[in-house]
Structures are given as structure tokens and as C-alpha cells.
Amino acid sequence: MDYTIIDAHAHLWIEQNTVVDGLPIRSLQNGRSEFMGEIRQMLPPFIVNGVNDAETFLSNMDYAQVAAAVITQEFIDGIQNDYLATVEERFPNRFIVCGMCEFRKPGFLNHAKELIDNGFKAIKIPAQRLLLKERRVMLNSEEMMDMFHYMEDKDVLLSIDLADGATQVPEMEEVIQECPDLRIAIGHFGMVTRPDWKEQIRLARHSNVMIESGGITWLFNDEFYPFKGAIKAIREAADLVGMEKLMWGSDYPRTITAITYKMSYDFVVKSSELTEEDKRLFLGENARNFYGFTDLPVLPYIKNMSE
């Protein structure tokens, strides 16, 4: 394969054991989790112990010829800073990991500074979880802006998922204006399939902002492989901001309960609607330049027994 492939949005955890909106999330057996009042297939069923670790992901990456990945975080998985710090230390040329704070409560600034001073190169905010019943945590609040300025000074990247549509876009516009050198990756492809998703995509007209497609196969799950709607959305986003502003992401491992890891990108490879240059940029080159990956492995194709 002629593409360097980098996954801009994946997750790892040792155990899910947390509460979101007052509802528990717990790892169970056979890849299942108790998830906010129901049982959900959180992992493929062959991951029987509920552990979503780096070694298993690397095996998937090597098989699918994915050179590197950005490990983000989400409140539904619990804060995984301690484990992720060891992941980047053990596999520095394969992973960049995002630290995460308890942004739903005041006082996160000092924790963010501690994470950054301890070596985290990126901070993740699952901003869609900040629209709390009791109050809304604003992305342009004083504490947030102090953190963003600190990140900008330290060249620490912001990975952020926004609520549907344009709900938080004005706040992000203020952050971008205040911190023009803060590198920002907006996830879930702007929550494509939801109304006003292009308002998030338009944020990438700013030079320091990129869009990554983590979760795009989840959002187009109803149409399923080969995700022609997702290809159309990628083309529409490229028309708005340029293909050089878009990056592939898988949202591993949740998305591979429905498809294989390789399927989460090869619908792009096999599409006739994208040029070879489009594919090269989207699948890896944009991420390599934006995140600063170096010393990437060259992964051989391993023939399947079924071939």
C-alpha cells in the first residue's frame, strides 16, 4: 500500500468504571459494558476481559498497516491519564496520547498544568459532555481560556469533540481568535449526519484548526459499508476547507464491534470519488504534519489464510 496511515482518534482503557450524568458505566465480560442503564457491546466479543489495551490495538494496527495513532479520551471511559502515560513511554513512535481533566467541575486548570508539565503533548475535552443539566461549562470561560493560553505557550495540542451542530461553535471561534497558535483538532467530523455539522467544519478555515473523522463510520452506521454517505461528506468538507485540513480517525474500539479495524479506512482507499492525492493526505500525511509524528514504521502486508 502506498499510503502512510495514521489514526487521529482512538481510545484505550484498562477498565471502564465511572459515572456520567448520574448513570454508571462499568466493564463487564465478553466485551460488554453496563452503559447508562443498559447493556451495550462496547468491545468486540473476543475481548472477554474488558481490557482495551495498547498491545491489542497495536496488533490491529500492524495487521491493518496503520503506522501510528492519537489516543483521545472520553468521560464515558473514565479518566485514563495514568495508563496512557505508560503507553506513550513504551511506544513513543506509535502513539501520541491526550491527557484529560475533570472539566465538569471548577479547578481543572492546575491539573491540566500538571499533566502538561509531566509530558502530555495534548489535552482532550469531550465538550459535548459539558452541557450539564445543572449548568453549562463554557469553552470561553476564564478558567478554560487560562488553560488554552498555557497550552498555546507550551505548544500542547487541543483535541476536542463538540456538541451537535453549531451549539459550541461561537465559543470555539473566541478560543481560536484568542489563541491563534493553539493547534486544535475537532473530532467526529463535526458530528456529520446531524443538522448544521458544516458549521464545525468551517472552523478549519483558521490556520491552526484541523478536522478529524473519528466516529464517521458510527455516524453512518445505518447505511453501513462502503459508507458512500461518508465519502460524500468528506468531499463536501474538502470543498469547504480543503482536503489538507481533514484527517482520518477510527474511534477504535467501539466502531469495530460492527466492522473490522481495516474496514474503518479501506472504504476511503477503495472509493472512486477521491483522488490518490486526496487519499494520501486524508489517511495520513495531514496527521503526520499536524501531530509531528516521526520515525514511523513501515508495515508489511500480511496475507490472510482466506486468500
Short mmCIF file of C-alpha atoms in Angstrom, two decimals:
data_model
loop_
_atom_site.label_atom_id
_atom_site.label_comp_id
_atom_site.label_asym_id
_atom_site.label_seq_id
_atom_site.Cartn_x
_atom_site.Cartn_y
_atom_site.Cartn_z
CA MET A 1 0.00 0.00 0.00
CA ASP A 2 1.34 3.40 -0.98
CA TYR A 3 -0.25 5.38 1.88
CA THR A 4 1.15 6.18 5.30
CA ILE A 5 -1.89 5.67 7.54
CA ILE A 6 -2.31 7.47 10.87
CA ASP A 7 -5.38 7.16 13.09
CA ALA A 8 -6.22 10.57 14.56
CA HIS A 9 -8.89 9.35 17.00
CA ALA A 10 -8.77 6.15 19.06
CA HIS A 11 -9.34 5.13 22.69
CA LEU A 12 -7.61 2.86 25.19
CA TRP A 13 -8.56 1.90 28.73
CA ILE A 14 -7.79 -0.72 31.33
CA GLU A 15 -11.28 -0.69 32.82
CA GLN A 16 -14.43 1.37 32.49
CA ASN A 17 -15.61 2.33 35.95
CA THR A 18 -17.22 5.74 36.02
CA VAL A 19 -20.46 7.75 36.21
CA VAL A 20 -21.81 10.14 33.56
CA ASP A 21 -24.97 12.21 34.13
CA GLY A 22 -25.54 10.23 37.31
CA LEU A 23 -25.57 6.88 35.48
CA PRO A 24 -22.92 4.16 35.88
CA ILE A 25 -20.63 2.81 33.17
CA ARG A 26 -18.86 -0.45 34.07
CA SER A 27 -16.84 -3.03 32.18
CA LEU A 28 -18.45 -6.48 32.11
CA GLN A 29 -17.38 -9.72 30.43
CA ASN A 30 -17.29 -10.64 26.73
CA GLY A 31 -16.75 -7.09 25.55
CA ARG A 32 -19.92 -5.76 27.13
CA SER A 33 -20.41 -2.81 29.44
CA GLU A 34 -23.15 -1.56 31.68
CA PHE A 35 -23.77 1.75 29.94
CA MET A 36 -26.05 4.33 31.49
CA GLY A 37 -28.91 1.94 32.27
CA GLU A 38 -28.47 -0.72 29.58
CA ILE A 39 -26.02 -3.39 28.46
CA ARG A 40 -24.03 -2.42 25.34
CA GLN A 41 -21.42 -4.20 23.25
CA MET A 42 -18.55 -1.80 23.99
CA LEU A 43 -15.75 -4.01 22.60
CA PRO A 44 -15.58 -6.90 20.14
CA PRO A 45 -16.86 -10.05 21.92
CA PHE A 46 -13.49 -11.79 21.74
CA ILE A 47 -12.04 -9.20 24.17
CA VAL A 48 -13.56 -11.16 27.01
CA ASN A 49 -11.91 -9.37 29.96
CA GLY A 50 -13.00 -5.83 29.09
CA VAL A 51 -9.39 -4.60 28.84
CA ASN A 52 -8.86 -2.32 25.83
CA ASP A 53 -5.07 -2.18 25.97
CA ALA A 54 -2.29 -0.86 23.75
CA GLU A 55 -0.93 -4.29 22.86
CA THR A 56 -4.26 -5.43 21.39
CA PHE A 57 -4.59 -2.17 19.48
CA LEU A 58 -1.04 -2.45 18.13
CA SER A 59 -1.86 -5.91 16.82
CA ASN A 60 -4.84 -4.43 14.98
CA MET A 61 -2.72 -1.53 13.75
CA ASP A 62 0.06 -3.79 12.45
CA TYR A 63 -2.43 -6.03 10.67
CA ALA A 64 -4.20 -3.03 9.08
CA GLN A 65 -0.85 -1.30 8.31
CA VAL A 66 -1.69 1.73 10.47
CA ALA A 67 1.61 3.34 11.43
CA ALA A 68 0.54 5.45 14.42
CA ALA A 69 -2.46 6.68 16.38
CA VAL A 70 -3.62 9.55 18.55
CA ILE A 71 -5.24 8.27 21.75
CA THR A 72 -8.02 10.58 22.85
CA GLN A 73 -10.22 10.29 25.93
CA GLU A 74 -13.94 10.46 26.80
CA PHE A 75 -15.69 10.74 30.14
CA ILE A 76 -17.66 7.55 29.40
CA ASP A 77 -14.40 5.59 29.68
CA GLY A 78 -13.21 7.27 32.87
CA ILE A 79 -10.04 9.34 33.08
CA GLN A 80 -7.15 7.17 31.86
CA ASN A 81 -4.16 9.50 32.34
CA ASP A 82 -2.03 7.13 34.42
CA TYR A 83 -2.32 4.28 31.94
CA LEU A 84 -1.89 6.44 28.85
CA ALA A 85 1.30 7.98 30.21
CA THR A 86 2.83 4.50 30.26
CA VAL A 87 1.58 3.80 26.73
CA GLU A 88 3.39 6.73 25.16
CA GLU A 89 6.50 5.97 27.20
CA ARG A 90 6.59 2.36 25.95
CA PHE A 91 5.60 3.06 22.33
CA PRO A 92 6.79 6.61 21.57
CA ASN A 93 6.85 6.24 17.78
CA ARG A 94 3.36 4.68 17.58
CA PHE A 95 1.22 6.78 19.93
CA ILE A 96 0.53 10.36 20.94
CA VAL A 97 -1.77 10.38 23.97
CA CYS A 98 -4.13 13.06 25.25
CA GLY A 99 -4.44 13.89 28.91
CA MET A 100 -7.87 14.73 30.31
CA CYS A 101 -9.11 16.63 33.37
CA GLU A 102 -12.43 16.72 35.20
CA PHE A 103 -13.69 19.66 33.16
CA ARG A 104 -17.22 19.32 34.51
CA LYS A 105 -16.12 20.92 37.79
CA PRO A 106 -14.11 24.09 38.52
CA GLY A 107 -10.46 23.70 39.44
CA PHE A 108 -9.16 21.77 36.43
CA LEU A 109 -6.53 24.34 35.43
CA ASN A 110 -3.90 23.21 37.92
CA HIS A 111 -4.44 19.57 36.94
CA ALA A 112 -4.01 20.47 33.26
CA LYS A 113 -0.77 22.28 34.02
CA GLU A 114 0.45 19.25 35.97
CA LEU A 115 -0.32 16.92 33.06
CA ILE A 116 1.47 19.19 30.62
CA ASP A 117 4.48 19.63 32.91
CA ASN A 118 4.63 15.83 33.21
CA GLY A 119 4.95 15.43 29.45
CA PHE A 120 1.48 15.20 27.92
CA LYS A 121 1.61 16.71 24.41
CA ALA A 122 -2.15 17.04 24.04
CA ILE A 123 -5.26 17.65 26.14
CA LYS A 124 -8.68 16.22 25.29
CA ILE A 125 -12.01 17.89 26.04
CA PRO A 126 -15.21 15.90 25.38
CA ALA A 127 -17.06 19.21 25.14
CA GLN A 128 -20.39 17.59 24.25
CA ARG A 129 -20.44 16.36 27.86
CA LEU A 130 -20.20 19.92 29.23
CA LEU A 131 -23.86 20.76 28.57
CA LEU A 132 -24.80 19.68 32.08
CA LYS A 133 -28.33 19.70 33.45
CA GLU A 134 -27.38 21.98 36.31
CA ARG A 135 -25.12 24.31 34.33
CA ARG A 136 -23.21 24.65 31.09
CA VAL A 137 -19.42 24.72 31.21
CA MET A 138 -18.44 27.36 28.67
CA LEU A 139 -15.38 26.82 26.49
CA ASN A 140 -14.62 30.54 26.67
CA SER A 141 -14.82 30.72 30.47
CA GLU A 142 -11.96 32.35 32.33
CA GLU A 143 -10.50 29.05 33.57
CA MET A 144 -10.73 27.45 30.12
CA MET A 145 -9.08 30.43 28.45
CA ASP A 146 -6.27 30.41 31.02
CA MET A 147 -5.70 26.75 30.20
CA PHE A 148 -5.75 27.36 26.46
CA HIS A 149 -3.20 30.15 26.77
CA TYR A 150 -0.96 27.88 28.84
CA MET A 151 -1.30 25.15 26.21
CA GLU A 152 -0.51 27.63 23.45
CA ASP A 153 2.63 28.78 25.27
CA LYS A 154 3.76 25.16 25.74
CA ASP A 155 2.77 24.05 22.19
CA VAL A 156 0.32 21.49 23.58
CA LEU A 157 -2.41 20.40 21.19
CA LEU A 158 -6.15 20.58 21.93
CA SER A 159 -8.26 17.60 20.85
CA ILE A 160 -11.94 18.43 21.23
CA ASP A 161 -15.31 16.90 20.38
CA LEU A 162 -18.17 19.41 20.15
CA ALA A 163 -21.89 19.09 20.77
CA ASP A 164 -24.13 18.61 17.73
CA GLY A 165 -24.31 21.38 15.18
CA ALA A 166 -23.33 24.97 15.97
CA THR A 167 -24.08 24.84 19.71
CA GLN A 168 -20.47 25.48 20.79
CA VAL A 169 -19.11 27.00 17.57
CA PRO A 170 -19.26 30.65 18.78
CA GLU A 171 -17.28 29.67 21.90
CA MET A 172 -14.69 27.93 19.72
CA GLU A 173 -14.44 30.98 17.47
CA GLU A 174 -13.49 33.06 20.51
CA VAL A 175 -10.91 30.47 21.61
CA ILE A 176 -9.37 30.42 18.14
CA GLN A 177 -9.22 34.21 17.97
CA GLU A 178 -7.65 34.45 21.44
CA CYS A 179 -5.15 31.62 20.82
CA PRO A 180 -4.16 31.73 17.14
CA ASP A 181 -1.16 29.44 17.70
CA LEU A 182 -3.04 26.76 19.65
CA ARG A 183 -3.23 23.66 17.47
CA ILE A 184 -6.80 22.33 17.55
CA ALA A 185 -8.21 19.05 16.24
CA ILE A 186 -12.02 18.88 16.12
CA GLY A 187 -13.36 15.34 16.30
CA HIS A 188 -16.27 13.27 14.99
CA PHE A 189 -16.11 15.11 11.66
CA GLY A 190 -18.21 17.90 13.10
CA MET A 191 -20.92 15.39 14.09
CA VAL A 192 -21.69 14.82 10.43
CA THR A 193 -25.22 13.42 9.89
CA ARG A 194 -26.53 15.95 12.41
CA PRO A 195 -28.01 19.35 11.44
CA ASP A 196 -25.55 22.24 10.94
CA TRP A 197 -22.48 19.95 11.00
CA LYS A 198 -20.73 22.14 8.45
CA GLU A 199 -20.57 24.99 10.99
CA GLN A 200 -17.98 22.92 12.84
CA ILE A 201 -16.13 22.09 9.62
CA ARG A 202 -15.86 25.80 8.78
CA LEU A 203 -13.77 26.32 11.91
CA ALA A 204 -10.93 24.69 9.95
CA ARG A 205 -10.73 27.77 7.77
CA HIS A 206 -8.49 29.04 10.55
CA SER A 207 -4.87 28.05 10.00
CA ASN A 208 -4.46 26.34 13.40
CA VAL A 209 -7.58 24.12 13.18
CA MET A 210 -7.97 20.63 11.71
CA ILE A 211 -10.92 18.23 11.45
CA GLU A 212 -10.63 14.50 12.18
CA SER A 213 -13.12 11.82 11.26
CA GLY A 214 -13.17 9.68 14.41
CA GLY A 215 -16.61 8.08 14.59
CA ILE A 216 -17.63 8.70 10.99
CA THR A 217 -18.47 5.02 10.46
CA TRP A 218 -20.57 5.12 13.64
CA LEU A 219 -22.43 8.19 12.38
CA PHE A 220 -23.09 6.48 9.04
CA ASN A 221 -23.71 3.06 10.60
CA ASP A 222 -27.28 2.88 9.29
CA GLU A 223 -26.06 2.95 5.70
CA PHE A 224 -23.07 0.68 6.53
CA TYR A 225 -20.09 -0.30 4.41
CA PRO A 226 -18.88 1.08 1.96
CA PHE A 227 -20.22 4.24 3.66
CA LYS A 228 -20.97 6.19 0.48
CA GLY A 229 -22.55 8.94 2.55
CA ALA A 230 -19.32 9.34 4.49
CA ILE A 231 -17.36 9.70 1.24
CA LYS A 232 -19.82 12.36 0.08
CA ALA A 233 -19.39 14.19 3.41
CA ILE A 234 -15.59 14.08 3.11
CA ARG A 235 -15.86 15.62 -0.36
CA GLU A 236 -18.25 18.31 0.92
CA ALA A 237 -15.92 19.16 3.80
CA ALA A 238 -12.95 19.32 1.42
CA ASP A 239 -14.88 21.75 -0.76
CA LEU A 240 -15.38 23.97 2.30
CA VAL A 241 -11.88 23.95 3.83
CA GLY A 242 -9.57 21.89 1.58
CA MET A 243 -8.53 18.26 1.82
CA GLU A 244 -5.32 19.35 3.57
CA LYS A 245 -7.44 20.21 6.65
CA LEU A 246 -9.02 16.76 7.08
CA MET A 247 -7.66 13.67 8.86
CA TRP A 248 -8.86 10.09 9.16
CA GLY A 249 -9.80 8.70 12.58
CA SER A 250 -11.40 5.40 13.53
CA ASP A 251 -12.90 5.88 17.03
CA TYR A 252 -11.44 2.44 17.86
CA PRO A 253 -12.51 0.21 19.59
CA ARG A 254 -16.24 0.94 19.71
CA THR A 255 -16.58 1.15 15.94
CA ILE A 256 -15.06 -2.30 15.39
CA THR A 257 -17.96 -4.03 17.08
CA ALA A 258 -19.70 -3.55 13.71
CA ILE A 259 -16.78 -3.63 11.24
CA THR A 260 -13.13 -4.61 11.28
CA TYR A 261 -10.47 -2.03 12.04
CA LYS A 262 -9.21 -2.13 8.45
CA MET A 263 -12.73 -1.54 7.13
CA SER A 264 -12.81 1.73 9.07
CA TYR A 265 -10.48 3.23 6.46
CA ASP A 266 -10.44 1.00 3.38
CA PHE A 267 -13.78 2.38 2.21
CA VAL A 268 -11.70 5.51 1.58
CA VAL A 269 -8.95 3.59 -0.22
CA LYS A 270 -11.48 1.86 -2.50
CA SER A 271 -13.55 4.95 -3.28
CA SER A 272 -13.54 6.23 -6.85
CA GLU A 273 -14.81 9.62 -5.63
CA LEU A 274 -11.46 10.63 -4.12
CA THR A 275 -8.17 11.16 -5.93
CA GLU A 276 -4.97 9.38 -4.96
CA GLU A 277 -3.69 12.68 -3.54
CA ASP A 278 -6.91 13.11 -1.53
CA LYS A 279 -6.43 9.66 -0.03
CA ARG A 280 -2.75 10.24 0.74
CA LEU A 281 -3.50 13.48 2.58
CA PHE A 282 -6.62 12.30 4.40
CA LEU A 283 -5.32 8.91 5.53
CA GLY A 284 -2.01 10.03 6.97
CA GLU A 285 0.03 12.89 5.57
CA ASN A 286 -2.09 15.63 7.13
CA ALA A 287 -1.90 13.92 10.53
CA ARG A 288 1.83 13.30 10.20
CA ASN A 289 2.43 17.02 9.66
CA PHE A 290 -0.12 18.26 12.22
CA TYR A 291 0.83 15.98 15.12
CA GLY A 292 4.54 15.80 14.28
CA PHE A 293 4.91 12.02 14.04
CA THR A 294 8.43 10.85 13.17
CA ASP A 295 10.23 7.50 12.83
CA LEU A 296 7.09 5.75 11.67
CA PRO A 297 7.37 2.02 10.98
CA VAL A 298 6.92 0.57 7.51
CA LEU A 299 4.40 -2.23 7.99
CA PRO A 300 4.28 -5.12 5.51
CA TYR A 301 1.07 -6.58 4.18
CA ILE A 302 0.40 -9.98 5.76
CA LYS A 303 -1.62 -12.29 3.56
CA ASN A 304 -4.78 -13.78 5.09
CA MET A 305 -5.31 -17.52 5.29
CA SER A 306 -8.53 -16.98 3.30
CA GLU A 307 -6.64 -15.54 0.33
#
